[in-house]
Tab-separated table of N, CA and C in Angstrom:
chain	number	residue	atom	x	y	z
A	1	MET	N	-120.588	9.209	34.147
A	1	MET	CA	-121.615	9.338	35.163
A	1	MET	C	-121.163	10.410	36.162
A	2	ASN	N	-121.916	11.469	36.256
A	2	ASN	CA	-121.570	12.587	37.126
A	2	ASN	C	-122.497	12.592	38.339
A	3	ILE	N	-122.076	11.929	39.405
A	3	ILE	CA	-122.890	11.804	40.611
A	3	ILE	C	-122.484	12.902	41.585
A	4	PRO	N	-123.436	13.618	42.150
A	4	PRO	CA	-123.103	14.673	43.125
A	4	PRO	C	-122.291	14.100	44.288
A	5	ILE	N	-121.306	14.865	44.753
A	5	ILE	CA	-120.416	14.413	45.823
A	5	ILE	C	-121.196	14.048	47.085
A	6	ALA	N	-122.255	14.785	47.406
A	6	ALA	CA	-123.046	14.478	48.598
A	6	ALA	C	-123.664	13.085	48.494
A	7	GLN	N	-124.079	12.688	47.300
A	7	GLN	CA	-124.647	11.355	47.107
A	7	GLN	C	-123.565	10.282	47.230
A	8	LEU	N	-122.344	10.595	46.788
A	8	LEU	CA	-121.231	9.656	46.942
A	8	LEU	C	-120.825	9.537	48.413
A	9	GLN	N	-120.898	10.645	49.145
A	9	GLN	CA	-120.532	10.635	50.567
A	9	GLN	C	-121.578	9.920	51.409
A	10	TYR	N	-122.844	10.144	51.121
A	10	TYR	CA	-123.948	9.600	51.923
A	10	TYR	C	-124.954	8.874	51.017
A	11	PRO	N	-124.534	7.747	50.452
A	11	PRO	CA	-125.408	7.065	49.481
A	11	PRO	C	-126.716	6.550	50.075
A	12	ILE	N	-126.774	6.354	51.395
A	12	ILE	CA	-128.030	5.916	52.021
A	12	ILE	C	-128.594	7.021	52.920
A	13	GLY	N	-128.058	8.228	52.785
A	13	GLY	CA	-128.476	9.338	53.633
A	13	GLY	C	-127.762	9.285	54.976
A	14	GLN	N	-127.964	10.308	55.777
A	14	GLN	CA	-127.351	10.356	57.102
A	14	GLN	C	-128.239	9.639	58.108
A	15	PHE	N	-127.637	9.205	59.204
A	15	PHE	CA	-128.407	8.502	60.228
A	15	PHE	C	-129.367	9.458	60.908
A	16	VAL	N	-130.618	9.026	60.994
A	16	VAL	CA	-131.644	9.763	61.734
A	16	VAL	C	-132.254	8.771	62.712
A	17	CYS	N	-132.092	9.050	63.982
A	17	CYS	CA	-132.610	8.149	65.008
A	17	CYS	C	-134.095	8.421	65.223
A	18	PRO	N	-134.903	7.367	65.193
A	18	PRO	CA	-136.325	7.577	65.477
A	18	PRO	C	-136.522	8.082	66.901
A	19	LYS	N	-137.553	8.872	67.118
A	19	LYS	CA	-137.828	9.385	68.467
A	19	LYS	C	-138.118	8.253	69.429
A	20	GLU	N	-138.836	7.253	68.937
A	20	GLU	CA	-139.111	6.063	69.750
A	20	GLU	C	-138.504	4.858	69.041
A	21	ILE	N	-137.597	4.199	69.731
A	21	ILE	CA	-136.950	3.015	69.161
A	21	ILE	C	-137.718	1.789	69.652
A	22	THR	N	-138.330	1.096	68.717
A	22	THR	CA	-139.154	-0.062	69.073
A	22	THR	C	-138.296	-1.330	69.156
A	23	LYS	N	-138.870	-2.366	69.769
A	23	LYS	CA	-138.197	-3.665	69.821
A	23	LYS	C	-137.964	-4.198	68.418
A	24	GLU	N	-138.916	-3.955	67.523
A	24	GLU	CA	-138.782	-4.409	66.137
A	24	GLU	C	-137.621	-3.695	65.445
A	25	GLN	N	-137.494	-2.393	65.696
A	25	GLN	CA	-136.389	-1.630	65.099
A	25	GLN	C	-135.052	-2.136	65.619
A	26	LEU	N	-134.977	-2.357	66.934
A	26	LEU	CA	-133.742	-2.881	67.525
A	26	LEU	C	-133.388	-4.238	66.928
A	27	SER	N	-134.369	-5.084	66.779
A	27	SER	CA	-134.142	-6.416	66.208
A	27	SER	C	-133.615	-6.302	64.779
A	28	GLU	N	-134.195	-5.389	64.008
A	28	GLU	CA	-133.748	-5.172	62.629
A	28	GLU	C	-132.295	-4.685	62.613
A	29	TRP	N	-131.976	-3.725	63.476
A	29	TRP	CA	-130.610	-3.195	63.526
A	29	TRP	C	-129.613	-4.289	63.929
A	30	ILE	N	-129.976	-5.086	64.910
A	30	ILE	CA	-129.072	-6.145	65.357
A	30	ILE	C	-128.883	-7.181	64.250
A	31	THR	N	-129.921	-7.450	63.484
A	31	THR	CA	-129.807	-8.363	62.345
A	31	THR	C	-128.826	-7.811	61.314
A	32	VAL	N	-128.870	-6.503	61.074
A	32	VAL	CA	-127.905	-5.861	60.160
A	32	VAL	C	-126.487	-6.087	60.675
A	33	LEU	N	-126.273	-5.845	61.964
A	33	LEU	CA	-124.940	-6.022	62.549
A	33	LEU	C	-124.480	-7.475	62.470
A	34	GLU	N	-125.401	-8.391	62.640
A	34	GLU	CA	-125.067	-9.813	62.613
A	34	GLU	C	-124.668	-10.265	61.208
A	35	ALA	N	-125.365	-9.782	60.202
A	35	ALA	CA	-125.115	-10.208	58.822
A	35	ALA	C	-123.967	-9.450	58.159
A	36	PHE	N	-123.633	-8.292	58.687
A	36	PHE	CA	-122.680	-7.412	58.019
A	36	PHE	C	-121.316	-8.037	57.726
A	37	PRO	N	-120.659	-8.713	58.660
A	37	PRO	CA	-119.319	-9.216	58.346
A	37	PRO	C	-119.288	-10.119	57.096
A	38	GLN	N	-120.253	-11.010	56.966
A	38	GLN	CA	-120.272	-11.907	55.809
A	38	GLN	C	-120.624	-11.148	54.537
A	39	ARG	N	-121.554	-10.214	54.636
A	39	ARG	CA	-121.915	-9.395	53.463
A	39	ARG	C	-120.701	-8.607	52.970
A	40	LEU	N	-119.964	-8.009	53.906
A	40	LEU	CA	-118.792	-7.223	53.533
A	40	LEU	C	-117.733	-8.112	52.893
A	41	GLU	N	-117.455	-9.245	53.521
A	41	GLU	CA	-116.435	-10.138	52.959
A	41	GLU	C	-116.831	-10.600	51.562
A	42	ASN	N	-118.094	-10.945	51.367
A	42	ASN	CA	-118.551	-11.369	50.037
A	42	ASN	C	-118.386	-10.261	49.009
A	43	LEU	N	-118.563	-9.030	49.428
A	43	LEU	CA	-118.453	-7.894	48.521
A	43	LEU	C	-117.018	-7.651	48.062
A	44	VAL	N	-116.042	-7.847	48.959
A	44	VAL	CA	-114.670	-7.420	48.654
A	44	VAL	C	-113.681	-8.557	48.411
A	45	LYS	N	-114.079	-9.806	48.627
A	45	LYS	CA	-113.101	-10.906	48.623
A	45	LYS	C	-112.414	-11.129	47.281
A	46	LYS	N	-113.012	-10.720	46.195
A	46	LYS	CA	-112.403	-10.961	44.883
A	46	LYS	C	-111.706	-9.727	44.310
A	47	LEU	N	-111.634	-8.662	45.098
A	47	LEU	CA	-111.007	-7.445	44.590
A	47	LEU	C	-109.492	-7.595	44.536
A	48	SER	N	-108.904	-7.030	43.496
A	48	SER	CA	-107.446	-7.036	43.349
A	48	SER	C	-106.839	-5.974	44.258
A	49	GLU	N	-105.525	-6.006	44.396
A	49	GLU	CA	-104.837	-4.988	45.188
A	49	GLU	C	-105.084	-3.592	44.605
A	50	THR	N	-105.079	-3.489	43.290
A	50	THR	CA	-105.331	-2.197	42.642
A	50	THR	C	-106.741	-1.717	42.950
A	51	GLN	N	-107.705	-2.612	42.889
A	51	GLN	CA	-109.081	-2.242	43.201
A	51	GLN	C	-109.217	-1.831	44.666
A	52	LEU	N	-108.545	-2.553	45.565
A	52	LEU	CA	-108.592	-2.211	46.985
A	52	LEU	C	-107.995	-0.836	47.263
A	53	ASP	N	-107.068	-0.431	46.432
A	53	ASP	CA	-106.410	0.857	46.618
A	53	ASP	C	-107.043	1.970	45.797
A	54	THR	N	-108.282	1.752	45.370
A	54	THR	CA	-109.052	2.741	44.623
A	54	THR	C	-109.981	3.489	45.576
A	55	PRO	N	-109.960	4.820	45.535
A	55	PRO	CA	-110.892	5.589	46.383
A	55	PRO	C	-112.336	5.341	45.955
A	56	TYR	N	-113.225	5.296	46.943
A	56	TYR	CA	-114.636	5.058	46.634
A	56	TYR	C	-115.290	6.302	46.024
A	57	ARG	N	-114.660	7.458	46.182
A	57	ARG	CA	-115.122	8.716	45.589
A	57	ARG	C	-113.912	9.634	45.466
A	58	PRO	N	-114.007	10.709	44.651
A	58	PRO	CA	-112.897	11.659	44.574
A	58	PRO	C	-112.561	12.201	45.971
A	59	ASP	N	-111.283	12.216	46.291
A	59	ASP	CA	-110.774	12.696	47.587
A	59	ASP	C	-111.290	11.878	48.768
A	60	GLY	N	-111.725	10.654	48.504
A	60	GLY	CA	-112.216	9.775	49.566
A	60	GLY	C	-111.199	8.704	49.901
A	61	TRP	N	-111.525	7.920	50.900
A	61	TRP	CA	-110.672	6.809	51.293
A	61	TRP	C	-110.721	5.712	50.249
A	62	THR	N	-109.678	4.904	50.237
A	62	THR	CA	-109.675	3.733	49.375
A	62	THR	C	-110.559	2.656	50.005
A	63	VAL	N	-110.868	1.633	49.220
A	63	VAL	CA	-111.638	0.510	49.753
A	63	VAL	C	-110.883	-0.101	50.930
A	64	ARG	N	-109.572	-0.241	50.795
A	64	ARG	CA	-108.750	-0.789	51.883
A	64	ARG	C	-108.893	0.058	53.154
A	65	GLN	N	-108.775	1.372	53.010
A	65	GLN	CA	-108.913	2.255	54.169
A	65	GLN	C	-110.307	2.146	54.781
A	66	LEU	N	-111.332	2.034	53.943
A	66	LEU	CA	-112.700	1.882	54.451
A	66	LEU	C	-112.833	0.629	55.307
A	67	ILE	N	-112.298	-0.474	54.836
A	67	ILE	CA	-112.417	-1.737	55.570
A	67	ILE	C	-111.691	-1.640	56.910
A	68	HIS	N	-110.494	-1.073	56.902
A	68	HIS	CA	-109.764	-0.911	58.165
A	68	HIS	C	-110.465	0.107	59.072
A	69	HIS	N	-111.064	1.147	58.472
A	69	HIS	CA	-111.830	2.122	59.256
A	69	HIS	C	-113.025	1.451	59.937
A	70	ILE	N	-113.721	0.602	59.222
A	70	ILE	CA	-114.877	-0.088	59.802
A	70	ILE	C	-114.433	-0.873	61.033
A	71	ALA	N	-113.338	-1.592	60.917
A	71	ALA	CA	-112.832	-2.359	62.063
A	71	ALA	C	-112.514	-1.428	63.231
A	72	ASP	N	-111.829	-0.330	62.968
A	72	ASP	CA	-111.474	0.619	64.028
A	72	ASP	C	-112.723	1.247	64.653
A	73	SER	N	-113.635	1.696	63.819
A	73	SER	CA	-114.829	2.378	64.303
A	73	SER	C	-115.721	1.438	65.113
A	74	HIS	N	-115.904	0.218	64.631
A	74	HIS	CA	-116.776	-0.717	65.341
A	74	HIS	C	-116.125	-1.216	66.626
A	75	HIS	N	-114.798	-1.211	66.652
A	75	HIS	CA	-114.076	-1.492	67.896
A	75	HIS	C	-114.436	-0.423	68.935
A	76	HIS	N	-114.401	0.837	68.513
A	76	HIS	CA	-114.765	1.929	69.412
A	76	HIS	C	-116.218	1.815	69.849
A	77	SER	N	-117.084	1.452	68.932
A	77	SER	CA	-118.496	1.307	69.274
A	77	SER	C	-118.702	0.244	70.346
A	78	TYR	N	-118.041	-0.889	70.188
A	78	TYR	CA	-118.164	-1.974	71.168
A	78	TYR	C	-117.708	-1.487	72.548
A	79	THR	N	-116.615	-0.744	72.580
A	79	THR	CA	-116.118	-0.190	73.840
A	79	THR	C	-117.120	0.816	74.415
A	80	ARG	N	-117.745	1.595	73.558
A	80	ARG	CA	-118.746	2.565	74.015
A	80	ARG	C	-119.951	1.858	74.617
A	81	PHE	N	-120.365	0.745	74.008
A	81	PHE	CA	-121.440	-0.050	74.609
A	81	PHE	C	-121.048	-0.473	76.022
A	82	LYS	N	-119.837	-0.977	76.159
A	82	LYS	CA	-119.387	-1.461	77.462
A	82	LYS	C	-119.322	-0.326	78.487
A	83	TRP	N	-118.814	0.837	78.078
A	83	TRP	CA	-118.764	1.970	79.001
A	83	TRP	C	-120.168	2.379	79.427
A	84	ALA	N	-121.078	2.485	78.467
A	84	ALA	CA	-122.445	2.894	78.793
A	84	ALA	C	-123.093	1.906	79.754
A	85	LEU	N	-122.806	0.641	79.583
A	85	LEU	CA	-123.434	-0.394	80.402
A	85	LEU	C	-122.815	-0.529	81.788
A	86	THR	N	-121.586	-0.046	81.955
A	86	THR	CA	-120.895	-0.267	83.229
A	86	THR	C	-120.569	1.009	83.993
A	87	GLU	N	-120.753	2.159	83.374
A	87	GLU	CA	-120.460	3.419	84.030
A	87	GLU	C	-121.673	4.333	83.921
A	88	ASN	N	-121.698	5.378	84.706
A	88	ASN	CA	-122.846	6.276	84.745
A	88	ASN	C	-122.632	7.464	83.816
A	89	ALA	N	-123.227	7.409	82.624
A	89	ALA	CA	-123.146	8.503	81.644
A	89	ALA	C	-121.711	8.981	81.468
A	90	THR	N	-120.817	8.038	81.251
A	90	THR	CA	-119.406	8.361	81.130
A	90	THR	C	-119.106	9.186	79.883
A	91	LEU	N	-118.175	10.113	80.028
A	91	LEU	CA	-117.688	10.896	78.896
A	91	LEU	C	-116.655	10.039	78.174
A	92	ILE	N	-116.949	9.691	76.929
A	92	ILE	CA	-116.034	8.832	76.173
A	92	ILE	C	-114.923	9.667	75.560
A	93	LYS	N	-113.916	8.994	75.056
A	93	LYS	CA	-112.862	9.650	74.300
A	93	LYS	C	-113.154	9.436	72.829
A	94	ALA	N	-113.227	10.529	72.091
A	94	ALA	CA	-113.385	10.436	70.646
A	94	ALA	C	-112.022	10.088	70.043
A	95	TYR	N	-112.009	9.707	68.777
A	95	TYR	CA	-110.742	9.448	68.101
A	95	TYR	C	-110.753	10.137	66.748
A	96	GLU	N	-109.584	10.420	66.246
A	96	GLU	CA	-109.447	11.127	64.971
A	96	GLU	C	-109.461	10.118	63.835
A	97	GLU	N	-110.668	9.758	63.384
A	97	GLU	CA	-110.790	8.681	62.396
A	97	GLU	C	-110.042	8.978	61.100
A	98	LYS	N	-109.995	10.223	60.677
A	98	LYS	CA	-109.270	10.556	59.445
A	98	LYS	C	-107.779	10.303	59.611
A	99	ASP	N	-107.249	10.634	60.777
A	99	ASP	CA	-105.827	10.376	61.036
A	99	ASP	C	-105.564	8.871	61.120
A	100	TRP	N	-106.471	8.133	61.770
A	100	TRP	CA	-106.304	6.683	61.863
A	100	TRP	C	-106.305	6.068	60.464
A	101	ALA	N	-107.164	6.569	59.567
A	101	ALA	CA	-107.252	6.024	58.207
A	101	ALA	C	-106.006	6.322	57.385
A	102	ASN	N	-105.203	7.278	57.840
A	102	ASN	CA	-103.969	7.602	57.124
A	102	ASN	C	-102.738	6.923	57.708
A	103	LEU	N	-102.922	6.122	58.756
A	103	LEU	CA	-101.793	5.376	59.314
A	103	LEU	C	-101.378	4.253	58.371
A	104	PHE	N	-100.158	3.785	58.543
A	104	PHE	CA	-99.582	2.767	57.667
A	104	PHE	C	-100.463	1.525	57.546
A	105	ASP	N	-100.991	1.038	58.670
A	105	ASP	CA	-101.784	-0.193	58.601
A	105	ASP	C	-103.049	0.000	57.779
A	106	ALA	N	-103.721	1.132	57.942
A	106	ALA	CA	-104.959	1.374	57.202
A	106	ALA	C	-104.711	1.530	55.704
A	107	GLN	N	-103.524	1.994	55.358
A	107	GLN	CA	-103.209	2.200	53.947
A	107	GLN	C	-102.605	0.970	53.273
A	108	HIS	N	-102.026	0.048	54.056
A	108	HIS	CA	-101.275	-1.036	53.418
A	108	HIS	C	-101.577	-2.450	53.911
A	109	ALA	N	-102.143	-2.615	55.079
A	109	ALA	CA	-102.326	-3.955	55.640
A	109	ALA	C	-103.311	-4.773	54.802
A	110	PRO	N	-103.131	-6.075	54.793
A	110	PRO	CA	-104.111	-6.929	54.106
A	110	PRO	C	-105.490	-6.743	54.738
A	111	ILE	N	-106.517	-6.673	53.893
A	111	ILE	CA	-107.868	-6.446	54.417
A	111	ILE	C	-108.357	-7.622	55.240
A	112	GLN	N	-107.784	-8.807	55.022
A	112	GLN	CA	-108.258	-9.982	55.756
A	112	GLN	C	-108.069	-9.806	57.262
A	113	LEU	N	-107.056	-9.043	57.669
A	113	LEU	CA	-106.864	-8.770	59.096
A	113	LEU	C	-108.100	-8.105	59.681
A	114	SER	N	-108.591	-7.076	59.007
A	114	SER	CA	-109.767	-6.371	59.511
A	114	SER	C	-111.050	-7.156	59.279
A	115	LEU	N	-111.140	-7.884	58.183
A	115	LEU	CA	-112.339	-8.699	57.953
A	115	LEU	C	-112.487	-9.755	59.050
A	116	ASN	N	-111.373	-10.399	59.417
A	116	ASN	CA	-111.417	-11.378	60.507
A	116	ASN	C	-111.814	-10.712	61.826
A	117	TYR	N	-111.255	-9.539	62.060
A	117	TYR	CA	-111.550	-8.814	63.292
A	117	TYR	C	-113.022	-8.394	63.343
A	118	ILE	N	-113.541	-7.882	62.239
A	118	ILE	CA	-114.947	-7.476	62.180
A	118	ILE	C	-115.856	-8.671	62.453
A	119	THR	N	-115.512	-9.825	61.908
A	119	THR	CA	-116.313	-11.030	62.133
A	119	THR	C	-116.350	-11.383	63.619
A	120	ALA	N	-115.198	-11.422	64.252
A	120	ALA	CA	-115.140	-11.757	65.686
A	120	ALA	C	-115.809	-10.679	66.528
A	121	LEU	N	-115.523	-9.438	66.224
A	121	LEU	CA	-116.082	-8.321	66.993
A	121	LEU	C	-117.606	-8.291	66.907
A	122	HIS	N	-118.136	-8.455	65.720
A	122	HIS	CA	-119.588	-8.427	65.557
A	122	HIS	C	-120.248	-9.613	66.250
A	123	ALA	N	-119.587	-10.768	66.255
A	123	ALA	CA	-120.144	-11.923	66.972
A	123	ALA	C	-120.283	-11.597	68.457
A	124	LYS	N	-119.238	-11.003	69.037
A	124	LYS	CA	-119.299	-10.607	70.448
A	124	LYS	C	-120.329	-9.511	70.670
A	125	MET	N	-120.330	-8.521	69.801
A	125	MET	CA	-121.239	-7.385	69.946
A	125	MET	C	-122.693	-7.850	69.873
A	126	VAL	N	-123.010	-8.656	68.875
A	126	VAL	CA	-124.387	-9.125	68.702
A	126	VAL	C	-124.806	-9.989	69.887
A	127	TYR	N	-123.913	-10.826	70.366
A	127	TYR	CA	-124.234	-11.650	71.531
A	127	TYR	C	-124.592	-10.767	72.724
A	128	LEU	N	-123.801	-9.741	72.949
A	128	LEU	CA	-124.076	-8.797	74.028
A	128	LEU	C	-125.420	-8.101	73.818
A	129	LEU	N	-125.630	-7.557	72.644
A	129	LEU	CA	-126.819	-6.746	72.381
A	129	LEU	C	-128.108	-7.553	72.483
A	130	LYS	N	-128.072	-8.786	72.048
A	130	LYS	CA	-129.270	-9.629	72.113
A	130	LYS	C	-129.673	-9.939	73.553
A	131	GLY	N	-128.753	-9.816	74.488
A	131	GLY	CA	-129.046	-10.146	75.874
A	131	GLY	C	-129.388	-8.965	76.758
A	132	LEU	N	-129.501	-7.773	76.177
A	132	LEU	CA	-129.723	-6.579	76.991
A	132	LEU	C	-131.193	-6.405	77.386
A	133	SER	N	-131.402	-5.930	78.597
A	133	SER	CA	-132.742	-5.611	79.094
A	133	SER	C	-133.168	-4.242	78.558
A	134	SER	N	-134.438	-3.943	78.720
A	134	SER	CA	-134.959	-2.625	78.326
A	134	SER	C	-134.236	-1.501	79.073
A	135	ASP	N	-133.961	-1.736	80.359
A	135	ASP	CA	-133.242	-0.731	81.150
A	135	ASP	C	-131.827	-0.523	80.620
A	136	ALA	N	-131.156	-1.599	80.285
A	136	ALA	CA	-129.793	-1.497	79.772
A	136	ALA	C	-129.755	-0.717	78.455
A	137	LEU	N	-130.758	-0.895	77.618
A	137	LEU	CA	-130.815	-0.195	76.336
A	137	LEU	C	-130.933	1.313	76.499
A	138	GLN	N	-131.399	1.766	77.657
A	138	GLN	CA	-131.572	3.195	77.913
A	138	GLN	C	-130.327	3.844	78.516
A	139	LYS	N	-129.358	3.045	78.931
A	139	LYS	CA	-128.130	3.608	79.500
A	139	LYS	C	-127.412	4.410	78.422
A	140	VAL	N	-126.603	5.378	78.862
A	140	VAL	CA	-125.985	6.297	77.910
A	140	VAL	C	-124.487	6.466	78.169
A	141	TYR	N	-123.816	6.886	77.116
A	141	TYR	CA	-122.484	7.475	77.225
A	141	TYR	C	-122.614	8.896	76.705
A	142	VAL	N	-121.633	9.725	76.997
A	142	VAL	CA	-121.653	11.111	76.543
A	142	VAL	C	-120.505	11.300	75.562
A	143	HIS	N	-120.858	11.773	74.376
A	143	HIS	CA	-119.850	12.038	73.347
A	143	HIS	C	-119.308	13.447	73.551
A	144	PRO	N	-117.988	13.625	73.515
A	144	PRO	CA	-117.418	14.945	73.812
A	144	PRO	C	-117.734	16.014	72.769
A	145	ASP	N	-118.053	15.609	71.543
A	145	ASP	CA	-118.425	16.598	70.525
A	145	ASP	C	-119.850	17.059	70.802
A	146	GLY	N	-119.988	18.117	71.586
A	146	GLY	CA	-121.287	18.662	71.920
A	146	GLY	C	-121.881	18.126	73.203
A	147	ASN	N	-121.119	17.284	73.909
A	147	ASN	CA	-121.623	16.675	75.154
A	147	ASN	C	-123.006	16.051	74.959
A	148	ILE	N	-123.133	15.267	73.919
A	148	ILE	CA	-124.403	14.641	73.559
A	148	ILE	C	-124.490	13.254	74.186
A	149	ALA	N	-125.589	13.002	74.923
A	149	ALA	CA	-125.826	11.676	75.492
A	149	ALA	C	-126.375	10.767	74.400
A	150	VAL	N	-125.762	9.593	74.287
A	150	VAL	CA	-126.165	8.605	73.285
A	150	VAL	C	-126.545	7.329	74.025
A	151	SER	N	-127.767	6.872	73.821
A	151	SER	CA	-128.206	5.647	74.492
A	151	SER	C	-127.642	4.423	73.781
A	152	VAL	N	-127.605	3.324	74.508
A	152	VAL	CA	-127.183	2.055	73.920
A	152	VAL	C	-128.074	1.742	72.720
A	153	ALA	N	-129.380	1.939	72.855
A	153	ALA	CA	-130.305	1.667	71.754
A	153	ALA	C	-129.970	2.517	70.534
A	154	GLU	N	-129.714	3.807	70.739
A	154	GLU	CA	-129.362	4.683	69.615
A	154	GLU	C	-128.050	4.250	68.983
A	155	ASN	N	-127.081	3.860	69.799
A	155	ASN	CA	-125.788	3.447	69.261
A	155	ASN	C	-125.927	2.181	68.405
A	156	ILE	N	-126.844	1.304	68.760
A	156	ILE	CA	-127.103	0.129	67.920
A	156	ILE	C	-127.530	0.599	66.531
A	157	GLY	N	-128.443	1.564	66.490
A	157	GLY	CA	-128.896	2.106	65.213
A	157	GLY	C	-127.795	2.793	64.438
A	158	LYS	N	-126.971	3.554	65.152
A	158	LYS	CA	-125.875	4.261	64.482
A	158	LYS	C	-124.922	3.288	63.797
A	159	TYR	N	-124.637	2.182	64.459
A	159	TYR	CA	-123.656	1.267	63.879
A	159	TYR	C	-124.265	0.310	62.863
A	160	ALA	N	-125.564	0.081	62.924
A	160	ALA	CA	-126.233	-0.619	61.822
A	160	ALA	C	-126.176	0.287	60.589
A	161	TRP	N	-126.477	1.584	60.798
A	161	TRP	CA	-126.383	2.545	59.701
A	161	TRP	C	-124.943	2.626	59.188
A	162	HIS	N	-123.980	2.715	60.091
A	162	HIS	CA	-122.578	2.834	59.703
A	162	HIS	C	-122.153	1.648	58.838
A	163	SER	N	-122.608	0.460	59.195
A	163	SER	CA	-122.306	-0.739	58.402
A	163	SER	C	-122.865	-0.593	56.989
A	164	GLN	N	-124.127	-0.215	56.894
A	164	GLN	CA	-124.769	-0.087	55.584
A	164	GLN	C	-124.200	1.081	54.778
A	165	HIS	N	-123.833	2.143	55.477
A	165	HIS	CA	-123.249	3.344	54.864
A	165	HIS	C	-121.964	2.989	54.110
A	166	HIS	N	-121.040	2.321	54.789
A	166	HIS	CA	-119.770	1.992	54.133
A	166	HIS	C	-119.920	0.845	53.142
A	167	TYR	N	-120.837	-0.069	53.393
A	167	TYR	CA	-121.126	-1.109	52.406
A	167	TYR	C	-121.580	-0.444	51.104
A	168	ALA	N	-122.455	0.550	51.213
A	168	ALA	CA	-122.954	1.259	50.034
A	168	ALA	C	-121.838	2.018	49.321
A	169	HIS	N	-120.864	2.552	50.063
A	169	HIS	CA	-119.715	3.201	49.425
A	169	HIS	C	-119.008	2.226	48.500
A	170	ILE	N	-118.717	1.048	49.035
A	170	ILE	CA	-117.957	0.062	48.261
A	170	ILE	C	-118.805	-0.500	47.129
A	171	ALA	N	-120.045	-0.854	47.415
A	171	ALA	CA	-120.935	-1.411	46.383
A	171	ALA	C	-121.138	-0.405	45.249
A	172	GLY	N	-121.266	0.871	45.597
A	172	GLY	CA	-121.425	1.904	44.574
A	172	GLY	C	-120.208	2.003	43.674
A	173	LEU	N	-119.015	1.948	44.270
A	173	LEU	CA	-117.787	1.978	43.483
A	173	LEU	C	-117.734	0.775	42.550
A	174	LEU	N	-118.022	-0.398	43.063
A	174	LEU	CA	-117.982	-1.614	42.240
A	174	LEU	C	-118.954	-1.504	41.065
A	175	GLN	N	-120.128	-0.970	41.335
A	175	GLN	CA	-121.124	-0.815	40.276
A	175	GLN	C	-120.648	0.210	39.237
A	176	ARG	N	-120.153	1.357	39.708
A	176	ARG	CA	-119.715	2.405	38.774
A	176	ARG	C	-118.550	1.933	37.913
A	177	GLU	N	-117.664	1.123	38.501
A	177	GLU	CA	-116.478	0.644	37.769
A	177	GLU	C	-116.748	-0.625	36.979
A	178	GLY	N	-117.899	-1.256	37.210
A	178	GLY	CA	-118.217	-2.503	36.512
A	178	GLY	C	-117.400	-3.682	36.996
A	179	TRP	N	-117.038	-3.680	38.296
A	179	TRP	CA	-116.204	-4.756	38.851
A	179	TRP	C	-117.058	-5.899	39.338
């Protein structure tokens, strides 16, 4: 099976934020975030160490690195929500996700550490997001790559997409390998 690299990299496409984010869209995104930890654990819980150390695509991260990356990235997202909600258009600090994915823990730690963390983090995140007012959803942080203002509402969408994006990476690998 010869799948184009772009399709392996972005199996659900890239995130495109709607111009108008509706309450229904927000509810759908929050539901994705709420269900994601259990969906992810169900997807990977029976994988062997060899399978966990298999890249999801040529020159890509391993399944193990993806799971640890999700924990790291969603940790940053939760912090970004808090900054946007408590500071005035604060300039956030970006992180070098590729370098983080190459650290010892991302390459070797048991995935259960990150799965447990994702479960707890998403529970807190969803609890916070479900309680936000319309005004709070419009608050922003500024990302240093291009000085782009990102609203809380948009960030909810980005991380719902991010959850589905990496889930699709792993699910695609499992399907291609027949696992």
